Structure formats: C-alpha cells, structure tokens
Amino acid sequence: MPIFVKSGGTWREISSDTGSQLYVRDGTSFTNKTITNAYVKNSGSWETVFTLFDTPTSYSTTTGAVAVPSNANAIHVQFAVGGGSGGVGGGEYDKAGAESAGAGGASGGYISDKVFSVTGGETLTITAGSAGTASGTGYNETAGSGSATSITGSTSGSLFSLAGGTGGSGTGGGVQGPLRSNNASVGGAGTISGTVLTTGTTVDGLNITTFNSGPVGTFNSNGSGNQGSGGGNCGGDNCQIAGGTGGSSYSGPGAVSGGTGAPAGGSGTAGTRGSGGGGGGGQPQSAGTAGGAGELNYRFMRMT
C-alpha cells in the first residue's frame, strides 16, 4: 500500500513500486532503520497505511535478464519444468519377421511452489528449456533431448537447474534384420542449489507454507522427470505395433500427460509443458513427435 509525503509543496509517493524506503527517527538522530509496515488507528482499529513490498497476485513468465526489485528478497517459483524429449520413430523390415515401435520421450525435472532467497537489485538469468525434437523413422534413430530450465543470480548464484528429458533411441537393425534395439528415454533430474525458504511470512502477511497453487498441490515440491514407455518389437512379418507414450511432467493432481504414441501408420501427439513426445508405430512405420517445451512461473516478494 503506498504512502505519500509532501515535499516542496508537491505530494510524493513512497511505495514498493518505486523502490523507496521509509525511515524512523531514533532518539535525537535519524538512523537507517527501514520500516516494513506502518499503521494508523482509525476508530479504535489499527489499519495498515504502508507496506514496504506488496507481493504481486499475478506471476511472470519473463525469461532472459530480469532485475530483482530493490525491496524484494525472495522469489516464489509457482512451477517450473525442464524441456521434454522427443519420441523415437518406428521401423519396419522386409524379412526380419518383426516390426519396431519407437520409445516415448521423457519429461524434465520440475519444481512446484518453492521459495528461494534472492538479493534486491541483483540480475537473474532466467531460462526456460526448449523441447526435444522427434526422430525420423528407420534404423539408428535417436530422439532429441530437452534442455534445462534454470535461474541463476548475479549475487545469489545458481538457484536451480531442471534438466530436460533425454531422448530414447533405436539402434542397429536393417531392412533384412537383425531387429534394432529400442532404448528408453530418461527423465531429467533437478538440481537445487539456492537457499530454499521452508517457513516464513512476507511483509504483507502471506504465510509461504500455504502456497499450494502449483501442479503438485503441496508446498516446497520438486522431483525428477518421468521416462516414456519403451516401444519395442512385435512378432511376425508385417505385424503392427503402436509407439510408446511420452512421460508425464510434474506429479500430483496437476501432472501433465505426455504425448500419445502413434498407431501403425498413424500419428501420435506431441508433449506439452515439459512432458515427453509420443513414439512412432511400426508397419507401416510412423514418426515420433516432439516433446513439450519447458516453462516457469514466478513472482518476487519480501520476507520479514
């Protein structure tokens, strides 16, 4: 809540939006004791007239170089996830006596409702991971891996890095056989490096332990991504087999499903929000689909 002072005949706003601070006189001299809250008594009830920093009700998705507001000292990451890997395409053979389906992609590591300490005025480098590409059809195919979602501060250092999912593959094989080996994707890991706040209240009265609006639905959650289903080979020449399903991202009630595997000769679906893409089917062979791009939502706050 802003407060105004009259300076040279002009009213000037003192508020968290402008980065201004309010000081108190201690004894006979002014000392730099920052006031976080100020109150007045109105009809017998105390009412807040000034708060040093008002926590935004909305979240930002801005990436790149982001300046921490001068009066903020924490960041609430509502959710973040690394990029999902793509699905592997299917393979077919003339006389090998079987057909191949590709593995589904894996999801990236994730965060849900986690609060980190930061330093007011520092610059954060914020990156949302890219999605992994799908592989083509045939033999010796490897799906693209997703990249990491991360935040690093110029003063605070690395807060976290959420690795993207690693793409699966189909290796070996040939038109006459032998069958290719189908290798599963691998979920991305999460590395938490910053100072994590597990209790506390903001200057405008928010208890951080009540934050549960992220996908997991519980405060202070993080984890690794999920691998997609593995694809494989069916028995008999010209048999049909569907591609593997992409691994889901996040967990809990807000988990995001991975892409669906393609039926033989058909099309699967791509991953979304860091989940893995669907694998391609066999006979006729079909391509895999891309993983879901990484993402993050955050807002700044000031802890007492």
Coordinates of N, CA, C and O in Angstrom, one line a residue, residues 103-233:
A103 N 10.3 -45.6 -28.7 CA 10.1 -45.2 -27.4 C 9.5 -43.8 -27.3 O 9.9 -42.9 -28.0
G104 N 8.6 -43.6 -26.3 CA 8.1 -42.2 -26.0 C 9.2 -41.4 -25.3 O 10.1 -41.9 -24.7
G105 N 9.1 -40.1 -25.4 CA 10.1 -39.2 -24.8 C 9.9 -39.1 -23.3 O 8.9 -39.5 -22.7
A106 N 10.9 -38.5 -22.6 CA 10.8 -38.3 -21.2 C 10.6 -36.8 -20.8 O 10.9 -35.9 -21.6
S107 N 10.1 -36.6 -19.6 CA 9.8 -35.2 -19.2 C 11.0 -34.7 -18.4 O 11.9 -35.5 -18.0
G108 N 11.1 -33.4 -18.2 CA 12.2 -32.7 -17.5 C 11.9 -32.7 -16.0 O 10.8 -33.0 -15.5
G109 N 13.0 -32.4 -15.2 CA 12.8 -32.2 -13.8 C 11.9 -31.0 -13.5 O 11.8 -30.1 -14.3
Y110 N 11.3 -31.0 -12.3 CA 10.3 -30.0 -12.0 C 10.4 -29.4 -10.6 O 11.0 -30.0 -9.7
I111 N 9.8 -28.2 -10.4 CA 9.6 -27.5 -9.2 C 8.1 -27.1 -9.1 O 7.5 -26.8 -10.1
S112 N 7.5 -27.2 -7.9 CA 6.2 -26.7 -7.7 C 6.1 -26.0 -6.3 O 6.4 -26.6 -5.3
D113 N 5.8 -24.7 -6.3 CA 5.7 -23.9 -5.1 C 6.9 -24.0 -4.2 O 6.9 -24.5 -3.1
K114 N 8.0 -23.4 -4.7 CA 9.2 -23.4 -3.9 C 9.7 -21.9 -3.8 O 9.6 -21.2 -4.8
V115 N 10.2 -21.5 -2.7 CA 10.6 -20.2 -2.4 C 12.1 -20.1 -2.2 O 12.7 -20.9 -1.3
F116 N 12.8 -19.2 -2.9 CA 14.3 -19.1 -2.8 C 14.6 -17.6 -2.3 O 13.9 -16.7 -2.7
S117 N 15.7 -17.5 -1.6 CA 16.2 -16.2 -1.2 C 16.9 -15.6 -2.4 O 17.6 -16.3 -3.2
V118 N 16.7 -14.3 -2.6 CA 17.5 -13.5 -3.6 C 17.9 -12.2 -3.0 O 17.5 -11.9 -1.9
T119 N 18.7 -11.4 -3.7 CA 19.1 -10.1 -3.3 C 18.5 -9.0 -4.1 O 18.6 -9.1 -5.3
G120 N 17.9 -8.0 -3.4 CA 17.3 -6.9 -4.1 C 18.3 -6.2 -5.0 O 19.4 -5.9 -4.6
G121 N 17.9 -6.0 -6.2 CA 18.7 -5.3 -7.2 C 19.6 -6.1 -8.0 O 20.2 -5.7 -9.0
E122 N 19.8 -7.4 -7.7 CA 20.7 -8.3 -8.5 C 19.9 -8.6 -9.8 O 18.7 -8.5 -9.9
T123 N 20.7 -9.2 -10.7 CA 20.1 -9.6 -12.0 C 20.0 -11.1 -12.0 O 21.0 -11.8 -11.8
L124 N 18.9 -11.6 -12.4 CA 18.7 -13.0 -12.5 C 18.7 -13.4 -14.0 O 18.1 -12.7 -14.8
T125 N 19.4 -14.5 -14.3 CA 19.3 -15.0 -15.7 C 18.4 -16.2 -15.7 O 18.6 -17.2 -15.0
I126 N 17.2 -16.0 -16.3 CA 16.1 -17.0 -16.3 C 16.0 -17.6 -17.6 O 15.8 -17.0 -18.7
T127 N 16.0 -19.0 -17.7 CA 16.0 -19.7 -18.9 C 14.9 -20.8 -18.8 O 14.8 -21.5 -17.8
A128 N 14.0 -20.8 -19.8 CA 13.0 -21.9 -20.0 C 13.5 -22.9 -21.0 O 13.9 -22.5 -22.1
G129 N 13.6 -24.1 -20.7 CA 14.2 -25.2 -21.5 C 13.4 -25.4 -22.8 O 12.2 -25.2 -22.8
S130 N 14.1 -25.7 -23.9 CA 13.5 -26.0 -25.2 C 13.1 -27.5 -25.2 O 13.6 -28.3 -24.5
A131 N 12.1 -27.7 -26.1 CA 11.6 -29.1 -26.3 C 12.6 -29.9 -27.2 O 13.3 -29.4 -28.1
G132 N 12.7 -31.2 -26.9 CA 13.5 -32.1 -27.8 C 12.7 -32.5 -29.1 O 11.5 -32.6 -29.1
T133 N 13.4 -32.6 -30.1 CA 12.8 -32.9 -31.4 C 12.6 -34.4 -31.5 O 13.2 -35.3 -30.9
A134 N 11.6 -34.8 -32.4 CA 11.3 -36.2 -32.7 C 12.3 -36.7 -33.6 O 12.9 -36.0 -34.4
S135 N 12.5 -38.1 -33.6 CA 13.4 -38.7 -34.6 C 12.6 -39.1 -35.8 O 11.4 -39.2 -35.7
G136 N 13.3 -39.4 -36.9 CA 12.6 -39.9 -38.1 C 12.4 -41.4 -37.9 O 12.6 -42.0 -36.9
T137 N 12.0 -42.0 -39.0 CA 11.7 -43.5 -39.0 C 13.0 -44.2 -39.5 O 13.8 -43.7 -40.2
G138 N 13.0 -45.5 -39.2 CA 14.1 -46.4 -39.7 C 15.0 -46.9 -38.7 O 14.6 -47.2 -37.6
Y139 N 16.3 -47.0 -39.0 CA 17.3 -47.6 -38.1 C 18.3 -46.6 -37.6 O 18.5 -45.5 -38.2
N140 N 18.9 -46.8 -36.4 CA 19.8 -45.9 -35.8 C 19.3 -44.5 -35.7 O 19.9 -43.5 -36.2
E141 N 18.2 -44.4 -35.1 CA 17.5 -43.1 -34.8 C 17.5 -42.8 -33.3 O 17.3 -43.6 -32.5
T142 N 17.9 -41.5 -33.1 CA 17.9 -41.0 -31.7 C 17.0 -39.8 -31.6 O 17.2 -38.8 -32.4
A143 N 16.1 -39.7 -30.6 CA 15.3 -38.5 -30.5 C 16.0 -37.4 -29.8 O 17.0 -37.7 -29.0
G144 N 15.7 -36.2 -30.0 CA 16.3 -35.0 -29.4 C 16.0 -34.9 -27.9 O 14.9 -35.2 -27.5
S145 N 16.9 -34.5 -27.1 CA 16.7 -34.3 -25.7 C 16.2 -32.8 -25.4 O 16.5 -31.9 -26.2
G146 N 15.5 -32.6 -24.4 CA 15.1 -31.3 -24.0 C 16.2 -30.6 -23.2 O 17.1 -31.3 -22.7
S147 N 16.2 -29.3 -23.2 CA 17.2 -28.6 -22.4 C 16.7 -28.1 -21.1 O 15.5 -28.2 -20.8
A148 N 17.6 -27.5 -20.3 CA 17.3 -27.2 -18.9 C 16.6 -25.9 -18.7 O 16.7 -24.9 -19.5
T149 N 15.7 -25.9 -17.7 CA 15.1 -24.7 -17.2 C 15.9 -24.3 -15.9 O 16.1 -25.1 -15.0
S150 N 16.3 -23.0 -15.8 CA 17.1 -22.6 -14.7 C 17.0 -21.1 -14.3 O 16.5 -20.3 -15.1
I151 N 17.4 -20.8 -13.1 CA 17.6 -19.4 -12.7 C 18.9 -19.3 -12.0 O 19.2 -20.1 -11.1
T152 N 19.7 -18.3 -12.4 CA 21.0 -18.0 -11.8 C 21.1 -16.5 -11.5 O 20.8 -15.7 -12.4
G153 N 21.5 -16.2 -10.3 CA 21.6 -14.8 -9.9 C 23.0 -14.2 -9.9 O 23.9 -15.0 -9.7
S154 N 23.1 -12.9 -10.3 CA 24.5 -12.3 -10.3 C 25.1 -12.3 -8.9 O 26.3 -12.3 -8.8
T155 N 24.3 -12.3 -7.9 CA 24.8 -12.3 -6.5 C 24.5 -13.6 -5.8 O 25.3 -14.2 -5.1
S156 N 23.3 -14.1 -6.0 CA 22.8 -15.3 -5.3 C 23.4 -16.6 -5.9 O 23.3 -17.7 -5.3
G157 N 24.0 -16.6 -7.1 CA 24.4 -17.8 -7.8 C 23.3 -18.6 -8.3 O 22.1 -18.1 -8.4
S158 N 23.6 -19.9 -8.6 CA 22.5 -20.8 -9.2 C 21.5 -21.1 -8.1 O 21.8 -21.5 -7.0
L159 N 20.2 -20.8 -8.5 CA 19.1 -21.2 -7.6 C 18.7 -22.6 -7.9 O 18.5 -23.4 -7.0
F160 N 18.5 -23.0 -9.2 CA 18.2 -24.3 -9.5 C 18.4 -24.5 -11.0 O 18.5 -23.6 -11.8
S161 N 18.6 -25.8 -11.4 CA 18.7 -26.2 -12.8 C 17.9 -27.5 -13.0 O 18.2 -28.5 -12.3
L162 N 16.9 -27.5 -13.8 CA 16.0 -28.6 -14.1 C 16.3 -29.2 -15.4 O 15.9 -28.6 -16.5
A163 N 17.0 -30.3 -15.5 CA 17.5 -30.9 -16.7 C 16.3 -31.3 -17.6 O 15.3 -31.8 -17.0
G164 N 16.4 -31.2 -18.9 CA 15.4 -31.8 -19.8 C 15.5 -33.3 -19.9 O 16.5 -33.9 -19.5
G165 N 14.5 -33.9 -20.4 CA 14.5 -35.3 -20.6 C 15.4 -35.7 -21.7 O 15.7 -35.0 -22.6
T166 N 16.1 -36.9 -21.5 CA 17.0 -37.4 -22.5 C 16.2 -38.3 -23.5 O 15.5 -39.2 -23.1
G167 N 16.4 -38.1 -24.8 CA 15.7 -38.9 -25.8 C 16.1 -40.3 -25.9 O 17.3 -40.7 -25.6
G168 N 15.2 -41.2 -26.2 CA 15.5 -42.6 -26.4 C 16.0 -42.8 -27.8 O 16.3 -41.9 -28.6
S169 N 16.2 -44.1 -28.2 CA 16.8 -44.4 -29.5 C 16.4 -45.8 -30.0 O 15.9 -46.6 -29.2
G170 N 16.6 -46.0 -31.3 CA 16.5 -47.3 -31.9 C 17.8 -47.5 -32.6 O 18.2 -46.8 -33.5
T171 N 18.6 -48.5 -32.2 CA 20.0 -48.6 -32.7 C 20.1 -50.0 -33.4 O 19.6 -51.0 -32.9
G172 N 21.0 -50.0 -34.4 CA 21.2 -51.3 -35.1 C 20.0 -51.6 -36.0 O 19.1 -50.8 -36.3
G173 N 20.0 -52.8 -36.5 CA 18.9 -53.3 -37.4 C 19.2 -53.0 -38.9 O 20.1 -52.2 -39.2
G174 N 18.4 -53.5 -39.7 CA 18.5 -53.3 -41.1 C 17.3 -53.9 -41.8 O 16.5 -54.6 -41.2
V175 N 17.1 -53.6 -43.1 CA 15.9 -54.0 -43.8 C 15.7 -55.5 -43.8 O 14.6 -56.0 -43.8
Q176 N 16.8 -56.2 -43.8 CA 16.7 -57.7 -43.7 C 16.8 -58.2 -42.3 O 16.8 -59.4 -42.1
G177 N 17.0 -57.3 -41.4 CA 17.3 -57.7 -40.0 C 18.8 -57.6 -39.8 O 19.6 -57.3 -40.7
P178 N 19.3 -57.7 -38.5 CA 18.6 -58.1 -37.3 C 17.7 -56.9 -36.9 O 17.7 -55.8 -37.5
L179 N 16.8 -57.2 -35.9 CA 15.9 -56.1 -35.4 C 16.8 -55.1 -34.7 O 17.8 -55.4 -34.1
R180 N 16.3 -53.9 -34.7 CA 17.0 -52.8 -33.9 C 16.8 -53.0 -32.4 O 15.8 -53.6 -32.0
S181 N 17.6 -52.4 -31.6 CA 17.4 -52.4 -30.2 C 16.8 -51.1 -29.8 O 17.2 -50.0 -30.2
N182 N 15.6 -51.1 -29.1 CA 14.9 -49.9 -28.7 C 15.2 -49.6 -27.3 O 15.0 -50.3 -26.3
N183 N 15.8 -48.4 -27.1 CA 16.2 -47.9 -25.8 C 15.3 -46.8 -25.3 O 15.0 -45.8 -26.0
A184 N 15.0 -46.9 -24.0 CA 14.0 -46.0 -23.4 C 14.7 -44.6 -23.2 O 15.9 -44.4 -23.1
S185 N 13.8 -43.6 -23.1 CA 14.2 -42.2 -22.7 C 14.5 -42.2 -21.2 O 14.2 -43.1 -20.5
V186 N 15.1 -41.1 -20.8 CA 15.4 -40.9 -19.3 C 14.9 -39.6 -18.8 O 15.2 -38.5 -19.5
G187 N 14.2 -39.6 -17.7 CA 13.7 -38.3 -17.1 C 14.8 -37.4 -16.7 O 15.8 -37.9 -16.2
G188 N 14.6 -36.1 -16.8 CA 15.6 -35.1 -16.4 C 15.6 -35.0 -14.8 O 14.6 -35.2 -14.2
A189 N 16.8 -34.7 -14.3 CA 17.0 -34.6 -12.9 C 16.9 -33.1 -12.5 O 17.1 -32.2 -13.4
G190 N 16.6 -32.8 -11.3 CA 16.6 -31.4 -10.8 C 17.7 -31.2 -9.8 O 17.9 -31.9 -8.8
T191 N 18.4 -30.1 -10.0 CA 19.5 -29.7 -9.0 C 19.1 -28.4 -8.3 O 18.9 -27.4 -9.0
I192 N 18.9 -28.5 -7.0 CA 18.5 -27.3 -6.2 C 19.8 -26.8 -5.5 O 20.4 -27.5 -4.7
S193 N 20.2 -25.6 -5.9 CA 21.5 -25.0 -5.3 C 21.3 -23.8 -4.4 O 22.1 -23.5 -3.6
G194 N 20.2 -23.1 -4.6 CA 20.0 -21.8 -3.9 C 19.5 -22.1 -2.5 O 19.3 -23.2 -2.0
T195 N 19.4 -21.0 -1.7 CA 18.8 -21.1 -0.4 C 17.3 -21.2 -0.4 O 16.6 -20.2 -0.9
V196 N 16.8 -22.3 0.0 CA 15.3 -22.6 0.0 C 14.7 -22.2 1.3 O 15.2 -22.5 2.4
L197 N 13.6 -21.4 1.3 CA 12.9 -21.0 2.5 C 11.7 -21.9 2.7 O 10.9 -22.1 1.8
T198 N 11.7 -22.6 3.8 CA 10.6 -23.6 4.1 C 9.6 -23.0 5.1 O 8.5 -23.7 5.3
T199 N 9.8 -21.9 5.7 CA 8.9 -21.3 6.6 C 9.0 -19.8 6.5 O 10.1 -19.3 5.9
G200 N 8.1 -19.0 7.0 CA 8.2 -17.6 6.9 C 7.0 -16.8 6.4 O 6.1 -17.5 5.9
T201 N 6.9 -15.5 6.7 CA 5.8 -14.7 6.3 C 6.3 -13.5 5.6 O 7.4 -12.9 6.0
T202 N 5.6 -13.1 4.5 CA 6.0 -11.8 3.8 C 5.6 -10.6 4.6 O 4.8 -10.7 5.5
V203 N 6.2 -9.5 4.2 CA 5.8 -8.2 5.0 C 4.4 -7.8 4.8 O 3.8 -7.1 5.6
D204 N 3.7 -8.4 3.7 CA 2.3 -8.1 3.6 C 1.4 -9.2 4.0 O 0.2 -9.3 3.7
G205 N 2.0 -10.1 4.9 CA 1.2 -11.1 5.6 C 0.9 -12.4 5.0 O 0.0 -13.2 5.5
L206 N 1.7 -12.9 4.0 CA 1.5 -14.2 3.4 C 2.4 -15.2 4.0 O 3.6 -15.1 4.0
N207 N 1.8 -16.3 4.5 CA 2.5 -17.4 5.1 C 2.9 -18.3 3.9 O 2.0 -18.9 3.3
I208 N 4.2 -18.4 3.7 CA 4.6 -19.2 2.5 C 4.3 -20.6 2.5 O 4.2 -21.3 1.5
T209 N 4.1 -21.2 3.7 CA 3.8 -22.6 3.8 C 2.4 -22.9 3.3 O 2.0 -24.1 3.1
T210 N 1.6 -21.9 3.0 CA 0.2 -22.1 2.4 C 0.2 -22.1 0.9 O -0.8 -22.3 0.3
F211 N 1.4 -21.9 0.3 CA 1.5 -21.8 -1.2 C 1.3 -23.3 -1.7 O 2.1 -24.1 -1.5
N212 N 0.2 -23.5 -2.4 CA 0.0 -24.8 -3.0 C -0.8 -24.8 -4.3 O -1.5 -25.7 -4.7
S213 N -0.6 -23.7 -5.0 CA -1.3 -23.5 -6.3 C -0.6 -24.1 -7.5 O -1.1 -24.1 -8.6
G214 N 0.6 -24.6 -7.3 CA 1.4 -25.3 -8.4 C 0.8 -26.6 -8.7 O -0.1 -27.1 -8.1
P215 N 1.3 -27.3 -9.8 CA 0.7 -28.5 -10.3 C 0.7 -29.6 -9.2 O -0.3 -30.4 -9.2
V216 N 1.7 -29.7 -8.4 CA 1.8 -30.8 -7.4 C 0.7 -30.6 -6.3 O 0.2 -31.6 -5.7
G217 N 0.4 -29.4 -6.0 CA -0.6 -29.1 -4.9 C -0.1 -29.1 -3.5 O -0.9 -29.0 -2.6
T218 N 1.2 -29.2 -3.3 CA 1.8 -29.1 -2.0 C 3.0 -28.2 -2.0 O 3.7 -28.0 -3.0
F219 N 3.2 -27.5 -0.9 CA 4.3 -26.5 -0.8 C 5.7 -27.2 -0.9 O 5.9 -28.3 -0.4
N220 N 6.7 -26.5 -1.5 CA 8.1 -26.9 -1.4 C 8.3 -28.3 -2.1 O 8.9 -29.1 -1.5
S221 N 7.8 -28.4 -3.3 CA 7.9 -29.7 -4.0 C 8.9 -29.6 -5.2 O 8.9 -28.6 -5.9
N222 N 9.6 -30.7 -5.4 CA 10.5 -30.8 -6.6 C 10.7 -32.3 -6.9 O 10.6 -33.1 -6.0
G223 N 11.1 -32.6 -8.1 CA 11.4 -34.0 -8.4 C 12.0 -34.2 -9.8 O 12.1 -33.2 -10.6
S224 N 12.3 -35.4 -10.1 CA 12.8 -35.7 -11.5 C 11.7 -36.0 -12.4 O 10.6 -36.3 -12.1
G225 N 12.0 -35.9 -13.7 CA 11.1 -36.2 -14.8 C 10.8 -37.7 -14.9 O 11.5 -38.6 -14.3
N226 N 9.8 -38.1 -15.7 CA 9.5 -39.5 -16.0 C 9.8 -39.9 -17.4 O 9.7 -39.2 -18.3
Q227 N 10.3 -41.2 -17.5 CA 10.7 -41.7 -18.8 C 9.4 -42.1 -19.5 O 8.4 -42.4 -18.9
G228 N 9.4 -42.1 -20.8 CA 8.3 -42.6 -21.6 C 8.3 -44.1 -21.6 O 9.2 -44.8 -21.3
S229 N 7.2 -44.6 -22.1 CA 7.1 -46.1 -22.3 C 8.0 -46.5 -23.4 O 8.4 -45.7 -24.3
G230 N 8.5 -47.7 -23.4 CA 9.7 -48.1 -24.1 C 9.6 -48.5 -25.5 O 10.6 -48.8 -26.1
G231 N 8.4 -48.6 -26.2 CA 8.4 -49.1 -27.5 C 8.8 -50.6 -27.5 O 8.8 -51.2 -26.5
G232 N 9.3 -51.1 -28.7 CA 9.7 -52.5 -28.7 C 9.4 -53.1 -30.1 O 9.1 -52.4 -31.0
N233 N 9.4 -54.4 -30.1 CA 9.2 -55.1 -31.4 C 8.0 -56.1 -31.2 O 7.8 -56.7 -30.2

